[in-house]
């Protein structure tokens, strides 16, 4: 096996671990609530704590990799992740469980950006669309299969098995990282931007707490207040970053138009689908669809997503990103629009809607994943990966929180039009990146050939 193949395998293994731990736990919540006497907000923080850990440590990835070396950082990340999984799976109370999930997220947050930067660095530019296709295939399959595996583990054993299932895989990844990754001497790096790290971590922490509270009907005023606090702290962080020669996150990389566009697309297309899925679930439930039927609509979404990934792999190097991204944004917007005024007597319509959302969303996400790293130099891949993964984590929260709040407000003031107006907003959000896409010159969207 070539070194490139080893690095890609290790990254995909780590990415799978991250996705499993994001999607497998939900099915165990009822059992955890009964065993640990946990409230609904506490159950929500089982997932939120993991995401918070990921988000907080991602900015440190590039600095630590330069200071300690990539192999050491990967081994440290996997060791923390494994320890967090074992401790969470044996936690005696819900409070300890949430704390250990935070530790597990801190480990995973180091793993993803460092591994991703290594994988793209070892991959020639002309082959990065194929690498992206493999990444997106993992991103499709793991979330689709994880809940089923989690349900079987709960039925056959205990909810603790859901949290412990990733331990053997993490230990294999740890052994492979120590064996496969070439040792590189640490390099001299500037002093850590402690003020930026403090302000950024505080701002992101308050932001994630605010978003989680905004999703709670009785906590929205507190969530809105914390959202204002988070905005102020992040504004202070932005000012500090502008005045710092070596900020903890290299926002100067956004001078690359392709990275800037890719981050915006991921935030507003896959991110919007997460929120749309919540709104659509509530709408379909009101119209009499059962949980199994609503879950079944994700099957055409998954099939269409697989087709989109294959399409992107084949056509992105040939026709460029602009037509694929335009078709993707339009496809998702049309799919969301089909849910407006959805009649309960036509179940084929939500099937078509979810298929279009899967096709459009995955055309955008797979194209954006390749585009994000296309113009970055090798030295920029690691800090660029940190920016990309931080944006990816926030995309899971921001659009969903916004659409949930809009639906709640409209349900109280315009109850008859709440769902149509919210879905119209979601369709419009899916199209917003097109304003930037068509302003960029075609040269900034073309794929680089191998040197």
Tab-separated table of N, CA and C in Angstrom, residues 49-138:
chain	number	residue	atom	x	y	z
A	49	UNK	N	-22.385	18.437	23.669
A	49	UNK	CA	-21.068	18.450	24.308
A	49	UNK	C	-20.001	17.908	23.357
A	50	UNK	N	-20.344	16.858	22.614
A	50	UNK	CA	-19.396	16.308	21.644
A	50	UNK	C	-19.080	17.343	20.564
A	51	UNK	N	-20.106	18.014	20.041
A	51	UNK	CA	-19.897	19.027	19.012
A	51	UNK	C	-19.130	20.215	19.566
A	52	UNK	N	-19.387	20.577	20.831
A	52	UNK	CA	-18.665	21.684	21.452
A	52	UNK	C	-17.181	21.351	21.559
A	53	UNK	N	-16.857	20.122	21.973
A	53	UNK	CA	-15.459	19.718	22.048
A	53	UNK	C	-14.779	19.799	20.691
A	54	UNK	N	-15.457	19.304	19.654
A	54	UNK	CA	-14.912	19.395	18.300
A	54	UNK	C	-14.629	20.843	17.916
A	55	UNK	N	-15.598	21.705	18.158
A	55	UNK	CA	-15.502	23.088	17.723
A	55	UNK	C	-14.398	23.843	18.457
A	56	UNK	N	-14.253	23.579	19.746
A	56	UNK	CA	-13.271	24.307	20.538
A	56	UNK	C	-11.840	23.979	20.155
A	57	UNK	N	-11.570	22.724	19.811
A	57	UNK	CA	-10.179	22.311	19.611
A	57	UNK	C	-9.727	22.423	18.157
A	58	UNK	N	-10.656	22.537	17.216
A	58	UNK	CA	-10.279	22.620	15.802
A	58	UNK	C	-9.278	23.749	15.530
A	59	UNK	N	-9.454	24.965	16.099
A	59	UNK	CA	-8.472	26.022	15.819
A	59	UNK	C	-7.049	25.688	16.269
A	60	UNK	N	-6.903	24.786	17.238
A	60	UNK	CA	-5.574	24.433	17.737
A	60	UNK	C	-4.849	23.417	16.865
A	61	UNK	N	-5.564	22.765	15.956
A	61	UNK	CA	-5.002	21.649	15.212
A	61	UNK	C	-3.731	21.998	14.452
A	62	UNK	N	-3.750	23.101	13.683
A	62	UNK	CA	-2.592	23.443	12.860
A	62	UNK	C	-1.405	23.841	13.725
A	63	UNK	N	-1.646	24.578	14.820
A	63	UNK	CA	-0.544	25.008	15.697
A	63	UNK	C	0.092	23.793	16.377
A	64	UNK	N	-0.730	22.892	16.870
A	64	UNK	CA	-0.189	21.708	17.540
A	64	UNK	C	0.545	20.797	16.561
A	65	UNK	N	0.013	20.662	15.336
A	65	UNK	CA	0.672	19.803	14.351
A	65	UNK	C	2.044	20.341	13.996
A	66	UNK	N	2.162	21.674	13.889
A	66	UNK	CA	3.464	22.262	13.600
A	66	UNK	C	4.400	22.143	14.795
A	67	UNK	N	3.853	22.273	15.984
A	67	UNK	CA	4.684	22.259	17.198
A	67	UNK	C	5.110	20.844	17.600
A	68	UNK	N	4.190	19.889	17.489
A	68	UNK	CA	4.456	18.530	17.963
A	68	UNK	C	4.725	17.531	16.848
A	69	UNK	N	4.304	17.852	15.637
A	69	UNK	CA	4.375	16.887	14.540
A	69	UNK	C	3.033	16.204	14.345
A	70	UNK	N	2.720	15.880	13.084
A	70	UNK	CA	1.390	15.352	12.768
A	70	UNK	C	1.147	13.988	13.399
A	71	UNK	N	2.158	13.111	13.406
A	71	UNK	CA	1.940	11.783	13.977
A	71	UNK	C	1.593	11.869	15.457
A	72	UNK	N	2.301	12.709	16.196
A	72	UNK	CA	2.021	12.844	17.624
A	72	UNK	C	0.622	13.401	17.869
A	73	UNK	N	0.237	14.383	17.052
A	73	UNK	CA	-1.097	14.976	17.229
A	73	UNK	C	-2.180	13.951	16.934
A	74	UNK	N	-2.003	13.169	15.862
A	74	UNK	CA	-3.000	12.148	15.539
A	74	UNK	C	-3.090	11.100	16.645
A	75	UNK	N	-1.950	10.664	17.167
A	75	UNK	CA	-1.966	9.660	18.238
A	75	UNK	C	-2.591	10.236	19.511
A	76	UNK	N	-2.257	11.491	19.828
A	76	UNK	CA	-2.864	12.138	20.996
A	76	UNK	C	-4.368	12.275	20.822
A	77	UNK	N	-4.784	12.672	19.615
A	77	UNK	CA	-6.207	12.830	19.328
A	77	UNK	C	-6.954	11.512	19.510
A	78	UNK	N	-6.425	10.446	18.928
A	78	UNK	CA	-7.089	9.144	19.011
A	78	UNK	C	-7.073	8.590	20.436
A	79	UNK	N	-6.001	8.864	21.186
A	79	UNK	CA	-5.956	8.419	22.578
A	79	UNK	C	-7.018	9.133	23.412
A	80	UNK	N	-7.153	10.453	23.226
A	80	UNK	CA	-8.194	11.207	23.940
A	80	UNK	C	-9.588	10.727	23.541
A	81	UNK	N	-9.762	10.514	22.246
A	81	UNK	CA	-11.059	10.047	21.740
A	81	UNK	C	-11.421	8.693	22.356
A	82	UNK	N	-10.473	7.776	22.378
A	82	UNK	CA	-10.723	6.439	22.921
A	82	UNK	C	-11.016	6.502	24.410
A	83	UNK	N	-10.224	7.295	25.143
A	83	UNK	CA	-10.462	7.436	26.583
A	83	UNK	C	-11.836	8.029	26.847
A	84	UNK	N	-12.211	9.061	26.052
A	84	UNK	CA	-13.528	9.666	26.224
A	84	UNK	C	-14.652	8.694	25.959
A	85	UNK	N	-14.490	7.833	24.933
A	85	UNK	CA	-15.520	6.848	24.612
A	85	UNK	C	-15.677	5.824	25.730
A	86	UNK	N	-14.548	5.326	26.264
A	86	UNK	CA	-14.610	4.339	27.344
A	86	UNK	C	-15.263	4.944	28.585
A	87	UNK	N	-14.851	6.157	28.941
A	87	UNK	CA	-15.392	6.804	30.137
A	87	UNK	C	-16.869	7.154	29.970
A	88	UNK	N	-17.250	7.599	28.746
A	88	UNK	CA	-18.664	7.908	28.510
A	88	UNK	C	-19.508	6.641	28.576
A	89	UNK	N	-18.980	5.543	28.031
A	89	UNK	CA	-19.735	4.291	28.041
A	89	UNK	C	-19.877	3.674	29.412
A	90	UNK	N	-19.077	4.116	30.372
A	90	UNK	CA	-19.165	3.589	31.742
A	90	UNK	C	-19.580	4.664	32.742
A	91	UNK	N	-20.091	5.799	32.251
A	91	UNK	CA	-20.427	6.933	33.120
A	91	UNK	C	-21.524	6.561	34.119
A	92	UNK	N	-21.358	6.944	35.397
A	92	UNK	CA	-22.362	6.609	36.410
A	92	UNK	C	-23.537	7.573	36.460
A	93	UNK	N	-23.431	8.738	35.810
A	93	UNK	CA	-24.503	9.731	35.868
A	93	UNK	C	-24.520	10.512	34.564
A	94	UNK	N	-25.604	11.243	34.335
A	94	UNK	CA	-25.732	12.012	33.110
A	94	UNK	C	-24.714	13.141	33.074
A	95	UNK	N	-24.390	13.716	34.241
A	95	UNK	CA	-23.406	14.798	34.272
A	95	UNK	C	-22.025	14.303	33.833
A	96	UNK	N	-21.624	13.131	34.347
A	96	UNK	CA	-20.350	12.559	33.937
A	96	UNK	C	-20.372	12.177	32.459
A	97	UNK	N	-21.494	11.678	31.994
A	97	UNK	CA	-21.610	11.299	30.589
A	97	UNK	C	-21.380	12.509	29.688
A	98	UNK	N	-22.009	13.631	30.019
A	98	UNK	CA	-21.844	14.850	29.221
A	98	UNK	C	-20.392	15.315	29.260
A	99	UNK	N	-19.763	15.263	30.430
A	99	UNK	CA	-18.365	15.677	30.536
A	99	UNK	C	-17.427	14.814	29.717
A	100	UNK	N	-17.633	13.507	29.739
A	100	UNK	CA	-16.764	12.624	28.960
A	100	UNK	C	-17.018	12.743	27.467
A	101	UNK	N	-18.241	13.084	27.083
A	101	UNK	CA	-18.510	13.338	25.659
A	101	UNK	C	-17.767	14.592	25.185
A	102	UNK	N	-17.638	15.574	26.083
A	102	UNK	CA	-16.843	16.757	25.749
A	102	UNK	C	-15.389	16.360	25.502
A	103	UNK	N	-14.826	15.507	26.374
A	103	UNK	CA	-13.459	15.031	26.188
A	103	UNK	C	-13.320	14.278	24.870
A	104	UNK	N	-14.303	13.456	24.546
A	104	UNK	CA	-14.263	12.705	23.292
A	104	UNK	C	-14.264	13.651	22.093
A	105	UNK	N	-15.052	14.716	22.179
A	105	UNK	CA	-15.068	15.703	21.107
A	105	UNK	C	-13.744	16.434	20.968
A	106	UNK	N	-13.092	16.717	22.097
A	106	UNK	CA	-11.779	17.367	22.034
A	106	UNK	C	-10.783	16.496	21.272
A	107	UNK	N	-10.856	15.182	21.471
A	107	UNK	CA	-9.990	14.276	20.721
A	107	UNK	C	-10.336	14.253	19.244
A	108	UNK	N	-11.611	14.138	18.923
A	108	UNK	CA	-12.029	14.091	17.528
A	108	UNK	C	-11.748	15.381	16.779
A	109	UNK	N	-11.806	16.514	17.492
A	109	UNK	CA	-11.565	17.799	16.839
A	109	UNK	C	-10.144	17.976	16.366
A	110	UNK	N	-9.194	17.311	17.018
A	110	UNK	CA	-7.815	17.338	16.542
A	110	UNK	C	-7.612	16.388	15.363
A	111	UNK	N	-8.338	15.294	15.373
A	111	UNK	CA	-8.149	14.247	14.374
A	111	UNK	C	-8.557	14.697	12.972
A	112	UNK	N	-9.722	15.329	12.854
A	112	UNK	CA	-10.305	15.577	11.537
A	112	UNK	C	-9.507	16.586	10.705
A	113	UNK	N	-9.217	17.808	11.197
A	113	UNK	CA	-8.508	18.753	10.322
A	113	UNK	C	-7.090	18.320	9.978
A	114	UNK	N	-6.374	17.703	10.923
A	114	UNK	CA	-5.011	17.262	10.648
A	114	UNK	C	-5.018	16.127	9.628
A	115	UNK	N	-5.880	15.130	9.822
A	115	UNK	CA	-5.959	14.015	8.882
A	115	UNK	C	-6.403	14.466	7.504
A	116	UNK	N	-7.360	15.384	7.450
A	116	UNK	CA	-7.849	15.858	6.154
A	116	UNK	C	-6.767	16.618	5.402
A	117	UNK	N	-6.005	17.469	6.100
A	117	UNK	CA	-4.930	18.218	5.452
A	117	UNK	C	-3.869	17.271	4.906
A	118	UNK	N	-3.527	16.233	5.665
A	118	UNK	CA	-2.542	15.254	5.190
A	118	UNK	C	-3.045	14.536	3.943
A	119	UNK	N	-4.334	14.141	3.950
A	119	UNK	CA	-4.885	13.402	2.809
A	119	UNK	C	-4.866	14.244	1.540
A	120	UNK	N	-5.265	15.517	1.639
A	120	UNK	CA	-5.275	16.372	0.454
A	120	UNK	C	-3.857	16.748	0.022
A	121	UNK	N	-2.940	16.861	0.968
A	121	UNK	CA	-1.560	17.184	0.617
A	121	UNK	C	-0.909	16.053	-0.186
A	122	UNK	N	-1.209	14.805	0.185
A	122	UNK	CA	-0.615	13.659	-0.512
A	122	UNK	C	-1.311	13.348	-1.829
A	123	UNK	N	-2.465	13.967	-2.062
A	123	UNK	CA	-3.249	13.690	-3.275
A	123	UNK	C	-2.966	14.757	-4.330
A	124	UNK	N	-2.529	14.393	-5.537
A	124	UNK	CA	-2.325	15.392	-6.597
A	124	UNK	C	-3.616	16.150	-6.881
A	125	UNK	N	-3.519	17.446	-7.215
A	125	UNK	CA	-4.729	18.240	-7.451
A	125	UNK	C	-5.711	17.616	-8.431
A	126	UNK	N	-5.212	16.981	-9.485
A	126	UNK	CA	-6.100	16.401	-10.488
A	126	UNK	C	-6.899	15.226	-9.953
A	127	UNK	N	-6.435	14.614	-8.857
A	127	UNK	CA	-7.120	13.445	-8.291
A	127	UNK	C	-7.986	13.791	-7.083
A	128	UNK	N	-8.064	15.067	-6.724
A	128	UNK	CA	-8.772	15.418	-5.492
A	128	UNK	C	-10.278	15.239	-5.609
A	129	UNK	N	-10.824	15.302	-6.824
A	129	UNK	CA	-12.253	15.039	-6.977
A	129	UNK	C	-12.569	13.587	-6.606
A	130	UNK	N	-11.664	12.659	-6.934
A	130	UNK	CA	-11.868	11.255	-6.564
A	130	UNK	C	-11.763	11.072	-5.052
A	131	UNK	N	-10.799	11.761	-4.426
A	131	UNK	CA	-10.692	11.703	-2.975
A	131	UNK	C	-11.955	12.254	-2.329
A	132	UNK	N	-12.453	13.363	-2.857
A	132	UNK	CA	-13.683	13.939	-2.329
A	132	UNK	C	-14.850	12.968	-2.461
A	133	UNK	N	-14.909	12.238	-3.580
A	133	UNK	CA	-15.985	11.263	-3.765
A	133	UNK	C	-15.936	10.189	-2.689
A	134	UNK	N	-14.737	9.750	-2.330
A	134	UNK	CA	-14.613	8.748	-1.261
A	134	UNK	C	-15.027	9.334	0.085
A	135	UNK	N	-14.640	10.583	0.344
A	135	UNK	CA	-15.026	11.242	1.595
A	135	UNK	C	-16.542	11.378	1.673
A	136	UNK	N	-17.165	11.804	0.563
A	136	UNK	CA	-18.612	12.006	0.564
A	136	UNK	C	-19.356	10.680	0.656
A	137	UNK	N	-18.782	9.607	0.111
A	137	UNK	CA	-19.413	8.290	0.250
A	137	UNK	C	-19.454	7.878	1.724
A	138	UNK	N	-18.354	8.128	2.440
A	138	UNK	CA	-18.346	7.857	3.882
A	138	UNK	C	-19.364	8.741	4.593
